[in-house]
Amino acid sequence: GDSVTQMEGPVTLSEEAFLTINCTYTATGYPSLFWYVQYPGEGLQLLLKATKADDKGSNKGFEATYRKETTSFHLEKGSVQVSDSAVYFCALYGGATNKLIFGTGTLLAVQP
Amino acid sequence: DTGVSQNPRHKITKRGQNVTFRCDPISEHNRLYWYRQTLGQGPEFLTYFQNEAQLEKSRLLSDRFSAERPKGSFSTLEIQRTEQGDSAMYLCASSLEAGGPYEQYFGPGTRLTVT
């Protein structure tokens, strides 16, 4: 079945460091891909999305490119801030499913 | 647009009791989803509705779980004879099914603790 694999955390970075969180997927067909973020004590928020191969999703300085050849959707940010500390979830929708399938999440801790 | 709301935000119950949660989706959204999230894991799909029709249920949704969406508006999730393993965050999401990309917007969740 469809699945998402994320790099395990926690990821600890200093402010202004470069961030990469790896995400790969297995899916039938052509799913849409998403990154959601969960700040401490808050609900899941959609961070960015991409609907087809080579699409780049971007929001709040974060970017991810839908790579069909490597079945990947890695999240990147050039300069993280303390306020980016949160849990990040990669997810897919579509292919053989009418629901979001999430990875296990990656905790990011940014230190001043 | 006030977003997806869920009530209650927290529920503590004793094993064996029944509990009911409510979700109010974004008003124009015709799809409504329920997910369950346990500590350190990503959300797992439970069930979804398109308008008032329940179209899919996960194998995670045992016979003790039932969900409804009367009139295609708000939804309720009931758990009968709760067990300690039911302790989790229950998330509701809604989306507008109008050609994709099927973005789902989540509520704040209901945290259930079964003692």
Tab-separated table of C-alpha atoms in Angstrom:
chain	number	residue	atom	x	y	z
A	1	GLY	CA	0.000	0.000	0.000
A	2	ASP	CA	0.881	3.663	-0.140
A	3	SER	CA	3.342	4.881	2.486
A	4	VAL	CA	5.557	7.780	3.535
A	5	THR	CA	8.969	7.553	5.182
A	6	GLN	CA	10.539	10.509	6.946
A	7	MET	CA	13.936	10.949	8.490
A	8	GLU	CA	13.861	10.381	12.200
A	9	GLY	CA	14.370	13.215	14.596
A	10	PRO	CA	14.928	15.100	16.589
A	11	VAL	CA	16.814	17.495	14.368
A	12	THR	CA	18.624	20.141	16.392
A	13	LEU	CA	19.984	23.210	14.612
A	14	SER	CA	21.327	26.608	15.502
A	15	GLU	CA	19.453	29.678	14.329
A	16	GLU	CA	20.210	30.598	10.692
A	17	ALA	CA	21.371	27.070	9.832
A	18	PHE	CA	20.221	25.276	6.686
A	19	LEU	CA	17.459	22.726	7.131
A	20	THR	CA	16.722	19.550	5.214
A	21	ILE	CA	14.135	17.007	6.306
A	22	ASN	CA	14.045	13.972	4.037
A	23	CYS	CA	10.794	12.424	2.860
A	24	THR	CA	10.294	9.551	0.445
A	25	TYR	CA	7.069	7.906	-0.599
A	26	THR	CA	5.628	4.782	-2.147
A	27	ALA	CA	2.390	5.179	-4.040
A	28	THR	CA	0.282	3.806	-6.827
A	29	GLY	CA	-0.432	6.386	-9.464
A	30	TYR	CA	0.308	10.085	-9.093
A	31	PRO	CA	-0.349	11.377	-5.591
A	32	SER	CA	-0.293	14.940	-4.348
A	33	LEU	CA	2.349	15.604	-1.705
A	34	PHE	CA	2.140	17.818	1.364
A	35	TRP	CA	4.119	19.072	4.312
A	36	TYR	CA	2.173	19.824	7.466
A	37	VAL	CA	3.571	21.487	10.591
A	38	GLN	CA	2.455	21.094	14.189
A	39	TYR	CA	3.642	23.797	16.583
A	40	PRO	CA	3.681	22.985	20.303
A	41	GLY	CA	0.140	22.849	21.661
A	42	GLU	CA	-1.446	23.560	18.281
A	43	GLY	CA	-3.181	21.639	15.519
A	44	LEU	CA	-1.774	20.544	12.173
A	45	GLN	CA	-1.274	23.322	9.655
A	46	LEU	CA	-0.711	22.899	5.952
A	47	LEU	CA	2.751	24.273	5.170
A	48	LEU	CA	3.093	23.594	1.441
A	49	LYS	CA	1.981	21.262	-1.318
A	50	ALA	CA	2.837	19.956	-4.785
A	51	THR	CA	0.473	18.163	-7.091
A	52	LYS	CA	2.638	16.797	-9.903
A	53	ALA	CA	6.203	15.869	-10.757
A	54	ASP	CA	8.730	18.735	-10.703
A	55	ASP	CA	6.296	21.068	-8.943
A	56	LYS	CA	7.901	23.133	-6.194
A	57	GLY	CA	5.807	24.033	-3.190
A	58	SER	CA	6.902	26.970	-1.072
A	59	ASN	CA	5.692	28.926	1.942
A	60	LYS	CA	7.285	30.951	4.761
A	61	GLY	CA	10.777	30.329	3.357
A	62	PHE	CA	10.275	26.556	3.200
A	63	GLU	CA	10.481	24.709	-0.117
A	64	ALA	CA	9.985	21.150	-1.359
A	65	THR	CA	10.184	19.756	-4.894
A	66	TYR	CA	8.148	16.771	-6.064
A	67	ARG	CA	10.742	14.355	-7.511
A	68	LYS	CA	9.064	11.440	-9.235
A	69	GLU	CA	12.306	9.784	-10.300
A	70	THR	CA	13.501	9.492	-6.693
A	71	THR	CA	9.984	9.397	-5.132
A	72	SER	CA	11.028	12.163	-2.786
A	73	PHE	CA	9.669	15.437	-1.388
A	74	HIS	CA	12.425	16.783	0.875
A	75	LEU	CA	11.692	19.899	2.929
A	76	GLU	CA	14.321	22.663	2.923
A	77	LYS	CA	14.808	26.094	4.424
A	78	GLY	CA	17.837	28.258	3.966
A	79	SER	CA	17.906	29.898	7.393
A	80	VAL	CA	15.852	28.533	10.274
A	81	GLN	CA	14.547	30.571	13.186
A	82	VAL	CA	13.708	29.597	16.740
A	83	SER	CA	10.047	30.044	15.811
A	84	ASP	CA	10.360	27.172	13.287
A	85	SER	CA	10.692	24.700	16.156
A	86	ALA	CA	7.854	22.231	15.605
A	87	VAL	CA	7.031	18.745	14.335
A	88	TYR	CA	6.955	18.440	10.548
A	89	PHE	CA	4.894	15.774	8.785
A	90	CYS	CA	5.208	14.674	5.192
A	91	ALA	CA	2.003	13.296	3.676
A	92	LEU	CA	0.557	12.054	0.427
A	93	TYR	CA	-2.959	12.029	-0.978
A	94	GLY	CA	-4.248	10.224	-4.003
A	95	GLY	CA	-2.853	7.326	-5.919
A	96	ALA	CA	-4.842	4.409	-4.575
A	97	THR	CA	-6.274	6.293	-1.617
A	98	ASN	CA	-8.817	8.994	-0.750
A	99	LYS	CA	-7.110	9.910	2.499
A	100	LEU	CA	-3.915	11.535	3.688
A	101	ILE	CA	-1.136	9.111	4.566
A	102	PHE	CA	1.380	10.639	6.940
A	103	GLY	CA	4.938	9.938	7.872
A	104	THR	CA	5.831	9.608	11.532
A	105	GLY	CA	6.906	13.226	11.833
A	106	THR	CA	10.251	14.914	12.460
A	107	LEU	CA	10.811	17.102	15.486
A	108	LEU	CA	12.854	20.213	14.719
A	109	ALA	CA	14.430	22.125	17.574
A	110	VAL	CA	16.145	25.405	16.712
A	111	GLN	CA	18.436	26.889	19.330
A	112	PRO	CA	19.266	30.604	19.552
B	1	ASP	CA	-14.338	31.284	7.697
B	2	THR	CA	-13.587	30.306	11.245
B	3	GLY	CA	-11.723	27.098	10.449
B	4	VAL	CA	-12.434	23.588	11.660
B	5	SER	CA	-13.558	23.413	15.269
B	6	GLN	CA	-13.684	20.420	17.594
B	7	ASN	CA	-15.284	19.910	20.966
B	8	PRO	CA	-14.369	19.110	23.603
B	9	ARG	CA	-10.646	19.844	23.445
B	10	HIS	CA	-9.908	17.436	26.254
B	11	LYS	CA	-11.797	14.466	27.620
B	12	ILE	CA	-10.869	12.255	30.529
B	13	THR	CA	-13.023	9.194	31.001
B	14	LYS	CA	-12.958	5.929	32.836
B	15	ARG	CA	-12.528	2.653	31.035
B	16	GLY	CA	-15.844	1.278	29.882
B	17	GLN	CA	-17.581	4.637	29.515
B	18	ASN	CA	-18.892	6.017	26.236
B	19	VAL	CA	-17.605	9.282	24.783
B	20	THR	CA	-18.719	11.463	21.897
B	21	PHE	CA	-16.715	14.105	20.053
B	22	ARG	CA	-17.989	16.763	17.699
B	23	CYS	CA	-16.410	18.351	14.634
B	24	ASP	CA	-17.642	21.413	12.755
B	25	PRO	CA	-15.936	21.684	9.358
B	26	ILE	CA	-15.299	24.760	7.277
B	27	SER	CA	-18.759	25.664	6.065
B	28	GLU	CA	-18.427	25.107	2.310
B	29	HIS	CA	-16.361	21.920	2.601
B	30	ASN	CA	-18.173	18.754	1.560
B	31	ARG	CA	-15.579	16.221	2.750
B	32	LEU	CA	-14.933	15.526	6.402
B	33	TYR	CA	-12.246	13.209	7.772
B	34	TRP	CA	-11.455	11.705	11.161
B	35	TYR	CA	-7.884	10.751	12.095
B	36	ARG	CA	-6.277	9.441	15.265
B	37	GLN	CA	-2.816	10.490	16.419
B	38	THR	CA	-0.843	8.806	19.168
B	39	LEU	CA	2.302	10.178	20.758
B	40	GLY	CA	5.267	10.238	18.428
B	41	GLN	CA	3.269	9.107	15.407
B	42	GLY	CA	1.652	10.733	12.430
B	43	PRO	CA	-2.131	10.877	12.160
B	44	GLU	CA	-3.837	7.676	11.024
B	45	PHE	CA	-6.993	7.702	8.967
B	46	LEU	CA	-10.201	6.475	10.601
B	47	THR	CA	-13.064	7.406	8.283
B	48	TYR	CA	-14.374	10.052	5.917
B	49	PHE	CA	-17.655	11.477	4.684
B	50	GLN	CA	-18.633	13.128	1.468
B	51	ASN	CA	-21.627	15.219	2.402
B	52	GLU	CA	-23.677	12.899	4.637
B	53	ALA	CA	-22.399	9.627	3.150
B	54	GLN	CA	-19.704	7.706	4.993
B	55	LEU	CA	-17.552	6.449	2.121
B	56	GLU	CA	-14.658	4.669	3.778
B	57	LYS	CA	-13.745	3.234	7.147
B	58	SER	CA	-10.321	2.094	8.282
B	59	ARG	CA	-9.739	-1.291	9.846
B	60	LEU	CA	-8.640	0.776	12.875
B	61	LEU	CA	-12.302	1.661	13.362
B	62	SER	CA	-13.546	-1.234	15.472
B	63	ASP	CA	-17.208	-1.956	16.135
B	64	ARG	CA	-16.988	0.240	19.218
B	65	PHE	CA	-16.474	3.293	17.037
B	66	SER	CA	-19.235	4.980	15.095
B	67	ALA	CA	-19.291	8.232	13.172
B	68	GLU	CA	-22.146	10.225	11.728
B	69	ARG	CA	-22.569	13.344	9.681
B	70	PRO	CA	-26.264	14.170	9.619
B	71	LYS	CA	-27.283	16.592	6.877
B	72	GLY	CA	-23.710	16.828	5.685
B	73	SER	CA	-22.730	19.464	8.214
B	74	PHE	CA	-21.111	18.702	11.571
B	75	SER	CA	-19.933	15.208	12.458
B	76	THR	CA	-19.788	13.177	15.640
B	77	LEU	CA	-17.447	10.349	16.570
B	78	GLU	CA	-18.610	8.052	19.343
B	79	ILE	CA	-16.503	5.485	21.140
B	80	GLN	CA	-18.403	2.933	23.188
B	81	ARG	CA	-16.929	0.985	26.098
B	82	THR	CA	-13.667	2.899	25.974
B	83	GLU	CA	-10.380	1.086	26.521
B	84	GLN	CA	-7.027	2.470	27.604
B	85	GLY	CA	-5.729	1.871	24.085
B	86	ASP	CA	-8.225	4.440	22.822
B	87	SER	CA	-6.230	7.206	24.507
B	88	ALA	CA	-5.071	9.454	21.679
B	89	MET	CA	-5.650	12.753	19.936
B	90	TYR	CA	-8.664	12.586	17.622
B	91	LEU	CA	-8.353	14.956	14.694
B	92	CYS	CA	-10.988	16.172	12.301
B	93	ALA	CA	-10.222	17.658	8.896
B	94	SER	CA	-12.296	19.011	6.047
B	95	SER	CA	-11.713	19.659	2.377
B	96	LEU	CA	-13.474	20.968	-0.668
B	97	GLU	CA	-13.739	18.244	-3.246
B	98	ALA	CA	-13.663	20.338	-6.382
B	99	GLY	CA	-10.948	19.001	-8.599
B	100	GLY	CA	-8.024	18.873	-6.199
B	101	PRO	CA	-5.428	19.197	-4.848
B	102	TYR	CA	-7.638	18.078	-1.979
B	103	GLU	CA	-6.052	20.177	0.721
B	104	GLN	CA	-7.301	19.131	4.112
B	105	TYR	CA	-7.629	21.638	6.927
B	106	PHE	CA	-7.378	20.283	10.436
B	107	GLY	CA	-9.077	21.212	13.655
B	108	PRO	CA	-7.217	21.502	16.977
B	109	GLY	CA	-8.128	17.959	17.985
B	110	THR	CA	-9.756	16.312	20.993
B	111	ARG	CA	-7.343	14.693	23.396
B	112	LEU	CA	-8.878	11.598	24.976
B	113	THR	CA	-7.436	10.050	28.108
B	114	VAL	CA	-8.927	6.777	29.295
B	115	THR	CA	-8.069	5.922	32.891
